[in-house]
mmCIF file of C-alpha atoms and ligand atoms in Angstrom:
data_model
loop_
_atom_site.group_PDB
_atom_site.id
_atom_site.type_symbol
_atom_site.label_atom_id
_atom_site.label_comp_id
_atom_site.label_asym_id
_atom_site.label_seq_id
_atom_site.Cartn_x
_atom_site.Cartn_y
_atom_site.Cartn_z
ATOM 1 C CA MET V 1 24.992 121.472 70.161
ATOM 2 C CA HIS V 2 23.802 120.336 73.572
ATOM 3 C CA ARG V 3 21.852 122.731 75.747
ATOM 4 C CA SER V 4 24.770 122.753 78.127
ATOM 5 C CA LEU V 5 28.147 121.169 78.603
ATOM 6 C CA VAL V 6 29.734 119.943 81.842
ATOM 7 C CA THR V 7 33.507 119.566 81.595
ATOM 8 C CA ILE V 8 35.511 117.798 84.287
ATOM 9 C CA ASP V 9 39.159 118.779 84.538
ATOM 10 C CA LEU V 10 40.958 115.602 85.594
ATOM 11 C CA ALA V 11 44.205 117.514 86.071
ATOM 12 C CA ALA V 12 42.413 119.481 88.808
ATOM 13 C CA ILE V 13 41.274 116.222 90.440
ATOM 14 C CA ARG V 14 44.876 115.008 90.373
ATOM 15 C CA HIS V 15 46.098 118.285 91.837
ATOM 16 C CA ASN V 16 43.577 118.082 94.692
ATOM 17 C CA VAL V 17 44.446 114.470 95.487
ATOM 18 C CA ARG V 18 48.122 115.389 95.649
ATOM 19 C CA ALA V 19 47.415 118.489 97.757
ATOM 20 C CA LEU V 20 45.503 116.329 100.254
ATOM 21 C CA LEU V 21 48.176 113.629 100.220
ATOM 22 C CA GLY V 22 50.698 116.359 100.971
ATOM 23 C CA LEU V 23 48.935 116.995 104.286
ATOM 24 C CA LEU V 24 48.955 113.361 105.309
ATOM 25 C CA ASP V 25 51.774 111.876 107.229
ATOM 26 C CA GLY V 26 51.483 108.242 106.248
ATOM 27 C CA SER V 27 47.722 107.872 106.463
ATOM 28 C CA GLU V 28 45.903 106.769 103.330
ATOM 29 C CA LEU V 29 43.618 108.926 101.212
ATOM 30 C CA TRP V 30 40.336 107.287 100.249
ATOM 31 C CA ALA V 31 38.457 109.242 97.586
ATOM 32 C CA VAL V 32 34.696 109.399 98.087
ATOM 33 C CA VAL V 33 32.889 109.098 94.750
ATOM 34 C CA LYS V 34 29.301 108.467 95.878
ATOM 35 C CA ALA V 35 26.399 110.069 93.973
ATOM 36 C CA ASP V 36 28.281 109.670 90.701
ATOM 37 C CA GLY V 37 31.293 111.470 92.078
ATOM 38 C CA TYR V 38 29.249 114.398 93.465
ATOM 39 C CA GLY V 39 27.948 114.897 89.925
ATOM 40 C CA HIS V 40 31.436 114.806 88.386
ATOM 41 C CA GLY V 41 31.420 111.181 87.151
ATOM 42 C CA ALA V 42 32.476 108.434 89.583
ATOM 43 C CA VAL V 43 34.488 106.377 87.113
ATOM 44 C CA ASP V 44 36.556 109.218 85.645
ATOM 45 C CA VAL V 45 37.191 110.774 89.047
ATOM 46 C CA GLY V 46 37.829 107.426 90.741
ATOM 47 C CA ARG V 47 40.330 106.273 88.152
ATOM 48 C CA THR V 48 42.151 109.627 88.259
ATOM 49 C CA ALA V 49 42.227 109.709 92.062
ATOM 50 C CA LEU V 50 43.756 106.226 92.211
ATOM 51 C CA GLU V 51 46.368 107.154 89.609
ATOM 52 C CA ALA V 52 47.253 110.232 91.663
ATOM 53 C CA GLY V 53 47.831 108.225 94.834
ATOM 54 C CA ALA V 54 44.479 107.531 96.503
ATOM 55 C CA SER V 55 44.392 104.027 98.030
ATOM 56 C CA ALA V 56 40.670 103.271 97.844
ATOM 57 C CA LEU V 57 37.343 104.574 96.576
ATOM 58 C CA CYS V 58 34.237 105.003 98.717
ATOM 59 C CA VAL V 59 30.621 104.888 97.555
ATOM 60 C CA ALA V 60 27.280 105.091 99.367
ATOM 61 C CA THR V 61 25.453 102.015 98.099
ATOM 62 C CA PRO V 62 26.327 98.495 96.935
ATOM 63 C CA GLY V 63 24.782 99.430 93.561
ATOM 64 C CA GLU V 64 27.266 102.282 93.159
ATOM 65 C CA GLY V 65 30.021 99.845 94.129
ATOM 66 C CA LEU V 66 28.984 97.333 91.470
ATOM 67 C CA GLU V 67 28.944 99.991 88.780
ATOM 68 C CA LEU V 68 32.405 101.176 89.779
ATOM 69 C CA ARG V 69 33.716 97.606 89.923
ATOM 70 C CA ARG V 70 32.791 97.037 86.247
ATOM 71 C CA ALA V 71 34.986 99.949 85.192
ATOM 72 C CA LEU V 72 37.780 99.527 87.749
ATOM 73 C CA PRO V 73 38.446 95.806 88.255
ATOM 74 C CA ARG V 74 41.399 96.286 90.619
ATOM 75 C CA ALA V 75 40.260 99.163 92.805
ATOM 76 C CA ARG V 76 39.637 98.791 96.518
ATOM 77 C CA ILE V 77 35.995 99.827 96.971
ATOM 78 C CA VAL V 78 34.370 100.582 100.337
ATOM 79 C CA VAL V 79 30.599 101.029 100.705
ATOM 80 C CA LEU V 80 29.990 103.693 103.366
ATOM 81 C CA GLY V 81 26.205 103.685 103.567
ATOM 82 C CA ASP V 82 23.777 101.404 105.302
ATOM 83 C CA THR V 83 24.111 97.932 103.810
ATOM 84 C CA GLY V 84 21.718 95.961 106.015
ATOM 85 C CA SER V 85 19.761 94.654 103.047
ATOM 86 C CA ALA V 86 22.700 94.127 100.669
ATOM 87 C CA ASP V 87 22.827 90.884 98.661
ATOM 88 C CA LEU V 88 25.984 89.367 100.160
ATOM 89 C CA ALA V 89 26.630 86.967 97.275
ATOM 90 C CA VAL V 90 26.737 89.910 94.883
ATOM 91 C CA VAL V 91 28.886 91.942 97.289
ATOM 92 C CA ARG V 92 31.372 89.063 97.609
ATOM 93 C CA GLU V 93 31.485 88.501 93.868
ATOM 94 C CA ALA V 94 32.219 92.224 93.317
ATOM 95 C CA ARG V 95 34.817 92.274 96.128
ATOM 96 C CA LEU V 96 33.211 95.213 97.907
ATOM 97 C CA GLU V 97 33.946 96.130 101.517
ATOM 98 C CA LEU V 98 30.948 97.061 103.655
ATOM 99 C CA SER V 99 30.294 99.353 106.589
ATOM 100 C CA VAL V 100 28.373 97.591 109.307
ATOM 101 C CA SER V 101 26.517 99.144 112.243
ATOM 102 C CA THR V 102 25.273 96.008 113.937
ATOM 103 C CA ALA V 103 26.968 93.551 116.274
ATOM 104 C CA GLN V 104 26.086 90.863 113.728
ATOM 105 C CA VAL V 105 28.897 90.897 111.150
ATOM 106 C CA PRO V 106 28.113 89.296 107.771
ATOM 107 C CA GLU V 107 30.212 86.264 106.818
ATOM 108 C CA GLY V 108 32.849 86.258 104.142
ATOM 109 C CA VAL V 109 32.847 90.001 103.443
ATOM 110 C CA PRO V 110 35.456 92.517 104.627
ATOM 111 C CA VAL V 111 33.683 94.972 106.914
ATOM 112 C CA HIS V 112 34.350 98.269 108.615
ATOM 113 C CA LEU V 113 32.611 98.476 111.972
ATOM 114 C CA LYS V 114 30.890 101.821 112.267
ATOM 115 C CA LEU V 115 30.742 103.600 115.620
ATOM 116 C CA ASP V 116 28.378 106.460 116.357
ATOM 117 C CA THR V 117 30.424 109.102 118.193
ATOM 118 C CA GLY V 118 27.954 111.959 117.800
ATOM 119 C CA MET V 119 26.567 111.908 114.262
ATOM 120 C CA GLY V 120 23.394 110.344 115.599
ATOM 121 C CA ARG V 121 22.729 108.113 112.612
ATOM 122 C CA TRP V 122 24.056 104.629 112.012
ATOM 123 C CA GLY V 123 26.701 103.183 114.288
ATOM 124 C CA LEU V 124 27.371 101.115 117.382
ATOM 125 C CA SER V 125 28.311 102.721 120.674
ATOM 126 C CA GLU V 126 31.202 100.315 121.219
ATOM 127 C CA VAL V 127 33.283 97.814 119.304
ATOM 128 C CA ALA V 128 31.063 94.758 119.725
ATOM 129 C CA ALA V 129 32.841 92.224 117.536
ATOM 130 C CA THR V 130 36.161 91.942 115.786
ATOM 131 C CA GLY V 131 36.153 88.683 113.895
ATOM 132 C CA SER V 132 38.433 87.956 110.981
ATOM 133 C CA GLY V 133 36.063 89.800 108.631
ATOM 134 C CA VAL V 134 36.611 93.150 110.345
ATOM 135 C CA VAL V 135 39.184 95.152 108.370
ATOM 136 C CA GLY V 136 38.574 98.604 109.811
ATOM 137 C CA LEU V 137 36.944 100.717 112.504
ATOM 138 C CA MET V 138 35.217 103.898 111.465
ATOM 139 C CA SER V 139 33.123 106.835 112.595
ATOM 140 C CA HIS V 140 31.865 110.003 110.937
ATOM 141 C CA PHE V 141 32.049 113.677 111.944
ATOM 142 C CA ALA V 142 28.831 115.665 112.266
ATOM 143 C CA SER V 143 30.253 119.192 112.136
ATOM 144 C CA ALA V 144 33.951 119.204 111.284
ATOM 145 C CA ASP V 145 33.289 122.227 109.039
ATOM 146 C CA THR V 146 31.835 124.404 111.799
ATOM 147 C CA ASP V 147 32.407 123.102 115.329
ATOM 148 C CA PRO V 148 35.987 122.284 116.366
ATOM 149 C CA GLU V 149 35.014 121.460 119.944
ATOM 150 C CA PHE V 150 32.377 118.906 119.030
ATOM 151 C CA THR V 151 34.729 117.448 116.433
ATOM 152 C CA GLU V 152 37.473 116.997 119.003
ATOM 153 C CA SER V 153 34.985 115.336 121.354
ATOM 154 C CA GLN V 154 33.927 112.917 118.608
ATOM 155 C CA LEU V 155 37.565 112.107 117.919
ATOM 156 C CA SER V 156 38.223 111.487 121.643
ATOM 157 C CA ARG V 157 35.235 109.161 121.916
ATOM 158 C CA PHE V 158 36.375 107.265 118.833
ATOM 159 C CA LEU V 159 39.937 106.917 120.098
ATOM 160 C CA ALA V 160 38.714 105.732 123.497
ATOM 161 C CA ALA V 161 36.250 103.234 122.027
ATOM 162 C CA THR V 162 38.875 101.765 119.697
ATOM 163 C CA ALA V 163 41.911 101.966 122.022
ATOM 164 C CA SER V 164 42.178 98.226 122.489
ATOM 165 C CA HIS V 165 41.879 97.524 118.755
ATOM 166 C CA THR V 166 44.694 99.602 117.314
ATOM 167 C CA HIS V 167 45.816 96.668 115.188
ATOM 168 C CA LEU V 168 42.837 97.553 112.964
ATOM 169 C CA PRO V 169 42.973 100.562 110.634
ATOM 170 C CA ARG V 170 40.889 103.433 112.047
ATOM 171 C CA HIS V 171 39.273 106.183 109.999
ATOM 172 C CA ILE V 172 36.972 109.071 110.887
ATOM 173 C CA ALA V 173 37.962 112.194 108.909
ATOM 174 C CA ASN V 174 36.008 113.673 106.009
ATOM 175 C CA SER V 175 37.374 116.613 103.981
ATOM 176 C CA ALA V 176 36.784 119.222 106.689
ATOM 177 C CA GLY V 177 38.335 116.971 109.333
ATOM 178 C CA THR V 178 41.324 116.266 107.118
ATOM 179 C CA LEU V 179 41.909 119.956 106.409
ATOM 180 C CA ARG V 180 41.287 121.401 109.899
ATOM 181 C CA HIS V 181 41.882 118.584 112.382
ATOM 182 C CA PRO V 182 45.261 116.966 111.770
ATOM 183 C CA ALA V 183 44.860 114.641 114.769
ATOM 184 C CA SER V 184 41.843 113.057 113.082
ATOM 185 C CA ARG V 185 43.801 111.773 110.079
ATOM 186 C CA LEU V 186 44.611 108.439 111.786
ATOM 187 C CA ASP V 187 45.188 105.524 109.361
ATOM 188 C CA ALA V 188 43.034 106.759 106.507
ATOM 189 C CA VAL V 189 40.922 109.798 105.586
ATOM 190 C CA ARG V 190 37.768 109.698 103.486
ATOM 191 C CA CYS V 191 37.697 112.833 101.354
ATOM 192 C CA GLY V 192 34.906 113.683 98.961
ATOM 193 C CA ILE V 193 34.184 117.366 98.417
ATOM 194 C CA ALA V 194 37.842 118.471 98.576
ATOM 195 C CA VAL V 195 38.813 116.015 95.825
ATOM 196 C CA TYR V 196 36.481 117.958 93.504
ATOM 197 C CA GLY V 197 38.119 121.237 94.457
ATOM 198 C CA ILE V 198 35.076 122.446 96.361
ATOM 199 C CA SER V 199 35.445 123.886 99.846
ATOM 200 C CA PRO V 200 33.734 121.950 102.653
ATOM 201 C CA PHE V 201 33.462 125.323 104.373
ATOM 202 C CA GLY V 202 31.591 126.942 101.474
ATOM 203 C CA THR V 203 34.361 129.493 101.072
ATOM 204 C CA ASP V 204 37.082 130.008 98.453
ATOM 205 C CA PRO V 205 38.690 126.597 97.814
ATOM 206 C CA SER V 206 42.004 128.143 96.766
ATOM 207 C CA ALA V 207 42.592 129.002 100.448
ATOM 208 C CA ASP V 208 43.216 125.272 100.923
ATOM 209 C CA ASP V 209 45.070 124.894 97.612
ATOM 210 C CA LEU V 210 42.094 123.162 95.994
ATOM 211 C CA ARG V 211 41.167 123.644 92.333
ATOM 212 C CA PRO V 212 37.555 123.373 91.118
ATOM 213 C CA ALA V 213 37.268 120.557 88.580
ATOM 214 C CA LEU V 214 33.808 121.221 87.212
ATOM 215 C CA ARG V 215 32.997 123.694 84.501
ATOM 216 C CA TRP V 216 29.406 124.166 83.274
ATOM 217 C CA GLU V 217 28.590 126.245 80.254
ATOM 218 C CA SER V 218 25.742 127.029 77.924
ATOM 219 C CA SER V 219 24.946 129.900 75.581
ATOM 220 C CA VAL V 220 22.529 132.738 74.955
ATOM 221 C CA SER V 221 19.784 131.189 72.840
ATOM 222 C CA LEU V 222 17.521 134.234 72.602
ATOM 223 C CA VAL V 223 17.962 137.965 73.160
ATOM 224 C CA LYS V 224 14.939 140.013 74.222
ATOM 225 C CA THR V 225 14.673 143.698 74.925
ATOM 226 C CA LEU V 226 12.153 144.416 77.657
ATOM 227 C CA ALA V 227 10.395 147.785 77.616
ATOM 228 C CA PRO V 228 9.794 149.481 80.976
ATOM 229 C CA GLY V 229 7.045 147.548 82.776
ATOM 230 C CA GLU V 230 7.649 144.297 80.890
ATOM 231 C CA SER V 231 8.831 141.219 82.704
ATOM 232 C CA THR V 232 10.592 137.913 82.093
ATOM 233 C CA GLY V 233 9.708 134.531 83.525
ATOM 234 C CA TYR V 234 6.942 132.897 85.564
ATOM 235 C CA GLY V 235 5.158 135.062 88.068
ATOM 236 C CA CYS V 236 6.461 138.270 86.401
ATOM 237 C CA ARG V 237 8.863 138.606 89.305
ATOM 238 C CA TYR V 238 11.408 140.655 87.399
ATOM 239 C CA VAL V 239 9.967 143.813 85.884
ATOM 240 C CA ALA V 240 12.168 146.110 83.813
ATOM 241 C CA THR V 241 12.270 149.756 84.839
ATOM 242 C CA GLU V 242 14.016 150.827 81.644
ATOM 243 C CA HIS V 243 14.827 149.253 78.267
ATOM 244 C CA THR V 244 16.651 146.103 79.341
ATOM 245 C CA ARG V 245 18.309 143.401 77.259
ATOM 246 C CA VAL V 246 17.958 139.927 78.706
ATOM 247 C CA GLY V 247 19.405 136.696 77.379
ATOM 248 C CA ILE V 248 17.547 133.409 77.663
ATOM 249 C CA VAL V 249 19.839 130.491 78.553
ATOM 250 C CA PRO V 250 18.445 126.979 77.961
ATOM 251 C CA VAL V 251 19.249 125.569 81.399
ATOM 252 C CA GLY V 252 16.801 125.385 84.282
ATOM 253 C CA TYR V 253 16.019 123.605 87.499
ATOM 254 C CA ALA V 254 15.565 120.280 85.696
ATOM 255 C CA ASP V 255 19.264 120.602 84.822
ATOM 256 C CA GLY V 256 20.232 121.437 88.379
ATOM 257 C CA PHE V 257 20.165 125.209 88.008
ATOM 258 C CA ARG V 258 17.955 125.499 91.053
ATOM 259 C CA ARG V 259 14.883 127.662 91.277
ATOM 260 C CA ASP V 260 16.267 129.388 94.357
ATOM 261 C CA MET V 261 19.368 130.497 92.440
ATOM 262 C CA THR V 262 17.647 133.661 91.179
ATOM 263 C CA GLY V 263 20.025 136.551 91.819
ATOM 264 C CA THR V 264 23.171 134.472 91.501
ATOM 265 C CA GLU V 265 25.714 135.514 88.897
ATOM 266 C CA VAL V 266 27.049 133.786 85.808
ATOM 267 C CA ILE V 267 29.476 134.995 83.146
ATOM 268 C CA VAL V 268 28.296 136.133 79.736
ATOM 269 C CA ALA V 269 30.836 137.175 77.118
ATOM 270 C CA GLY V 270 33.470 137.516 79.821
ATOM 271 C CA GLU V 271 31.441 139.679 82.184
ATOM 272 C CA ARG V 272 29.469 138.925 85.340
ATOM 273 C CA ALA V 273 25.724 138.902 84.708
ATOM 274 C CA ALA V 274 22.854 138.527 87.170
ATOM 275 C CA VAL V 275 20.221 135.823 86.841
ATOM 276 C CA VAL V 276 16.850 137.580 87.042
ATOM 277 C CA GLY V 277 13.244 136.482 87.341
ATOM 278 C CA THR V 278 12.055 133.007 88.200
ATOM 279 C CA VAL V 279 14.248 130.123 87.089
ATOM 280 C CA SER V 280 12.106 127.875 84.838
ATOM 281 C CA MET V 281 12.386 124.127 84.431
ATOM 282 C CA ASP V 282 14.366 124.513 81.202
ATOM 283 C CA ALA V 283 15.511 128.143 81.023
ATOM 284 C CA VAL V 284 16.826 131.129 82.916
ATOM 285 C CA SER V 285 17.056 134.820 82.076
ATOM 286 C CA VAL V 286 20.218 136.843 82.565
ATOM 287 C CA LEU V 287 20.825 140.577 82.318
ATOM 288 C CA LEU V 288 23.027 140.936 79.253
ATOM 289 C CA PRO V 289 26.204 143.005 79.415
ATOM 290 C CA ALA V 290 26.317 145.628 76.647
ATOM 291 C CA ALA V 291 28.768 143.648 74.519
ATOM 292 C CA ALA V 292 26.874 140.345 74.779
ATOM 293 C CA GLY V 293 24.576 138.919 72.153
ATOM 294 C CA LEU V 294 22.954 135.877 70.632
ATOM 295 C CA GLY V 295 25.051 132.713 70.778
ATOM 296 C CA ASP V 296 27.556 134.032 73.307
ATOM 297 C CA MET V 297 28.951 131.574 75.785
ATOM 298 C CA VAL V 298 27.483 131.584 79.284
ATOM 299 C CA THR V 299 29.640 130.170 82.055
ATOM 300 C CA LEU V 300 27.341 128.839 84.771
ATOM 301 C CA VAL V 301 30.227 127.400 86.810
ATOM 302 C CA GLY V 302 33.860 128.236 86.084
ATOM 303 C CA ASP V 303 35.993 131.287 85.225
ATOM 304 C CA GLY V 304 35.727 132.418 88.827
ATOM 305 C CA VAL V 305 32.055 131.552 89.303
ATOM 306 C CA LEU V 306 32.161 128.987 92.085
ATOM 307 C CA ILE V 307 29.662 126.328 93.084
ATOM 308 C CA GLU V 308 30.164 127.854 96.546
ATOM 309 C CA ASP V 309 28.735 131.176 95.208
ATOM 310 C CA HIS V 310 25.592 129.483 93.906
ATOM 311 C CA ALA V 311 25.211 127.620 97.202
ATOM 312 C CA ARG V 312 25.348 130.887 99.113
ATOM 313 C CA ALA V 313 22.773 132.479 96.767
ATOM 314 C CA SER V 314 20.355 129.617 97.280
ATOM 315 C CA GLY V 315 20.988 129.075 100.980
ATOM 316 C CA THR V 316 22.342 125.555 100.689
ATOM 317 C CA ILE V 317 25.707 123.819 100.770
ATOM 318 C CA PRO V 318 27.991 123.326 97.737
ATOM 319 C CA TYR V 319 27.497 119.545 97.978
ATOM 320 C CA GLU V 320 23.841 119.866 97.037
ATOM 321 C CA ILE V 321 24.560 122.142 94.053
ATOM 322 C CA ALA V 322 27.268 119.798 92.718
ATOM 323 C CA CYS V 323 25.165 116.623 93.108
ATOM 324 C CA GLY V 324 22.205 118.361 91.507
ATOM 325 C CA ILE V 325 23.893 119.252 88.215
ATOM 326 C CA VAL V 326 22.305 116.918 85.683
ATOM 327 C CA SER V 327 24.615 115.706 82.975
ATOM 328 C CA ARG V 328 22.467 113.029 81.365
ATOM 329 C CA ALA V 329 22.674 113.010 77.598
ATOM 330 C CA THR V 330 19.035 114.032 77.183
ATOM 331 C CA ARG V 331 19.682 117.322 78.990
ATOM 332 C CA SER V 332 23.340 118.124 78.566
ATOM 333 C CA GLU V 333 26.666 116.545 77.887
ATOM 334 C CA ARG V 334 29.539 115.717 80.202
ATOM 335 C CA GLU V 335 33.104 115.176 79.138
ATOM 336 C CA ALA V 336 36.311 114.672 81.059
ATOM 337 C CA VAL V 337 39.432 116.449 79.847
ATOM 338 C CA ASP V 338 42.982 115.809 80.884
ATOM 339 C CA GLU V 339 45.932 117.928 80.009
HETATM 340 C C1 PLP U 1 30.255 111.437 102.169
HETATM 341 C C2 PLP U 1 31.085 110.887 103.243
HETATM 342 C C3 PLP U 1 32.419 111.298 103.380
HETATM 343 C C4 PLP U 1 33.037 112.419 102.556
HETATM 344 O O1 PLP U 1 32.646 113.671 103.062
HETATM 345 P P1 PLP U 1 33.235 115.041 102.439
HETATM 346 O O2 PLP U 1 32.726 116.079 103.341
HETATM 347 O O3 PLP U 1 32.640 115.137 101.060
HETATM 348 O O4 PLP U 1 34.699 114.901 102.412
HETATM 349 C C5 PLP U 1 33.194 110.654 104.344
HETATM 350 N N1 PLP U 1 32.668 109.679 105.121
HETATM 351 C C6 PLP U 1 31.381 109.272 105.031
HETATM 352 C C7 PLP U 1 30.863 108.200 105.923
HETATM 353 C C8 PLP U 1 30.545 109.868 104.087
HETATM 354 O O5 PLP U 1 29.273 109.474 104.001
#
C-alpha cells in the first residue's frame, strides 16, 4: 500500500469542460495543463479535455509541450510562457505554437503575439509585427478574480491595441475572466483552474457548476493516546489538556501537505478531524474521532474537503496547493479513473 493515493476523476474533468463550453458562445476553450496539469496529470487531463470539446492545450514551457506531444500526437499545443531561449528546431519538429513578447518573431513557428495590458510581466505594448507566422494575439489578466474594474480596463486596452488585426484570433481570458467577464471570451479562452473543478475565487466551486477532480487519501498508520501535558510533533506545539487520541498519517510537507496547513481539517472514518501540531516532512497528526482507529481511511482532499479549504487555512491560493501535491511513485500513487 502506498503512503497515499491521488485519484483523478476524469468524468469530473469532462463535466467541467462541458460546463465551461456551455458558457461560450462560439469561442474556443483551450485547456491549460501546465505544471503537470496543476498536479492532476497533464496527459490524462489533456486527453480528456480534448475529448470533451476543448480545441487546444496550453503549457508553460517547451519541455512540457514536448512531453505532451509524445502522448498526444494530434493535439494543438500552445506554449504560454517565455520562450526566448527555446530550441526552434525542436519546437518545429514537435509542432508547438509559441507565445512571443518581442517584435522579432521566430521563423517557421506559429506564434501568438503577447501584449502587456496591465499584468506587468512579458508582453509588447502594441502589435509590432504580424507576419505569416502570427496565428494569434493574446494578453493575460492580472486580477480577474478580484478586480472587475482593472479587468475591464485590461480588456479595453487589448481590444484597442488589436482593433486593426481582428482577422487574427484574440484571446485574453483565464478561468476567472471566462466565468465573470463574458465580454472577455473573444475567440478563445484559456482555462486552467476551472477545468480541475477548483474555484479561481477560492470559494465553493459548485457555485459555478464545477466539480473537483482530485481526491487524495491516506490512512491512520499509528494511534497514540496522549496524557495531559504530552504533545505530538516537532516543537511540541500541540499539548494535550486531557487524554487525547491522535492518529499519525504518513503524509507531510514533502508530499505537498504544507507545513502551514496545521489546523486544517481532513476526514477520518467519515468525520471531520483537525490536523494538530507541526506538520512534519513525512507525517501529520490528526485528532481522532471516537469511532476512528488504526488503518482507517483519511481523506485529505475529497468528500467535501476542498483544496480551497486548505488554501484558506494556509493563507495561499488553491493553485499552489494543487500544484504542490506530490504524486511521484516514491511518495504516493496517482491514478485516473473514468466512469
Ligand atoms: C496559467 C495561465 C492561464 C490559466 O489560468 P487559470 O486561472 O488557471 O484559468 C491562462 N493564461 C496564461 C497566460 C496562463 O499563464
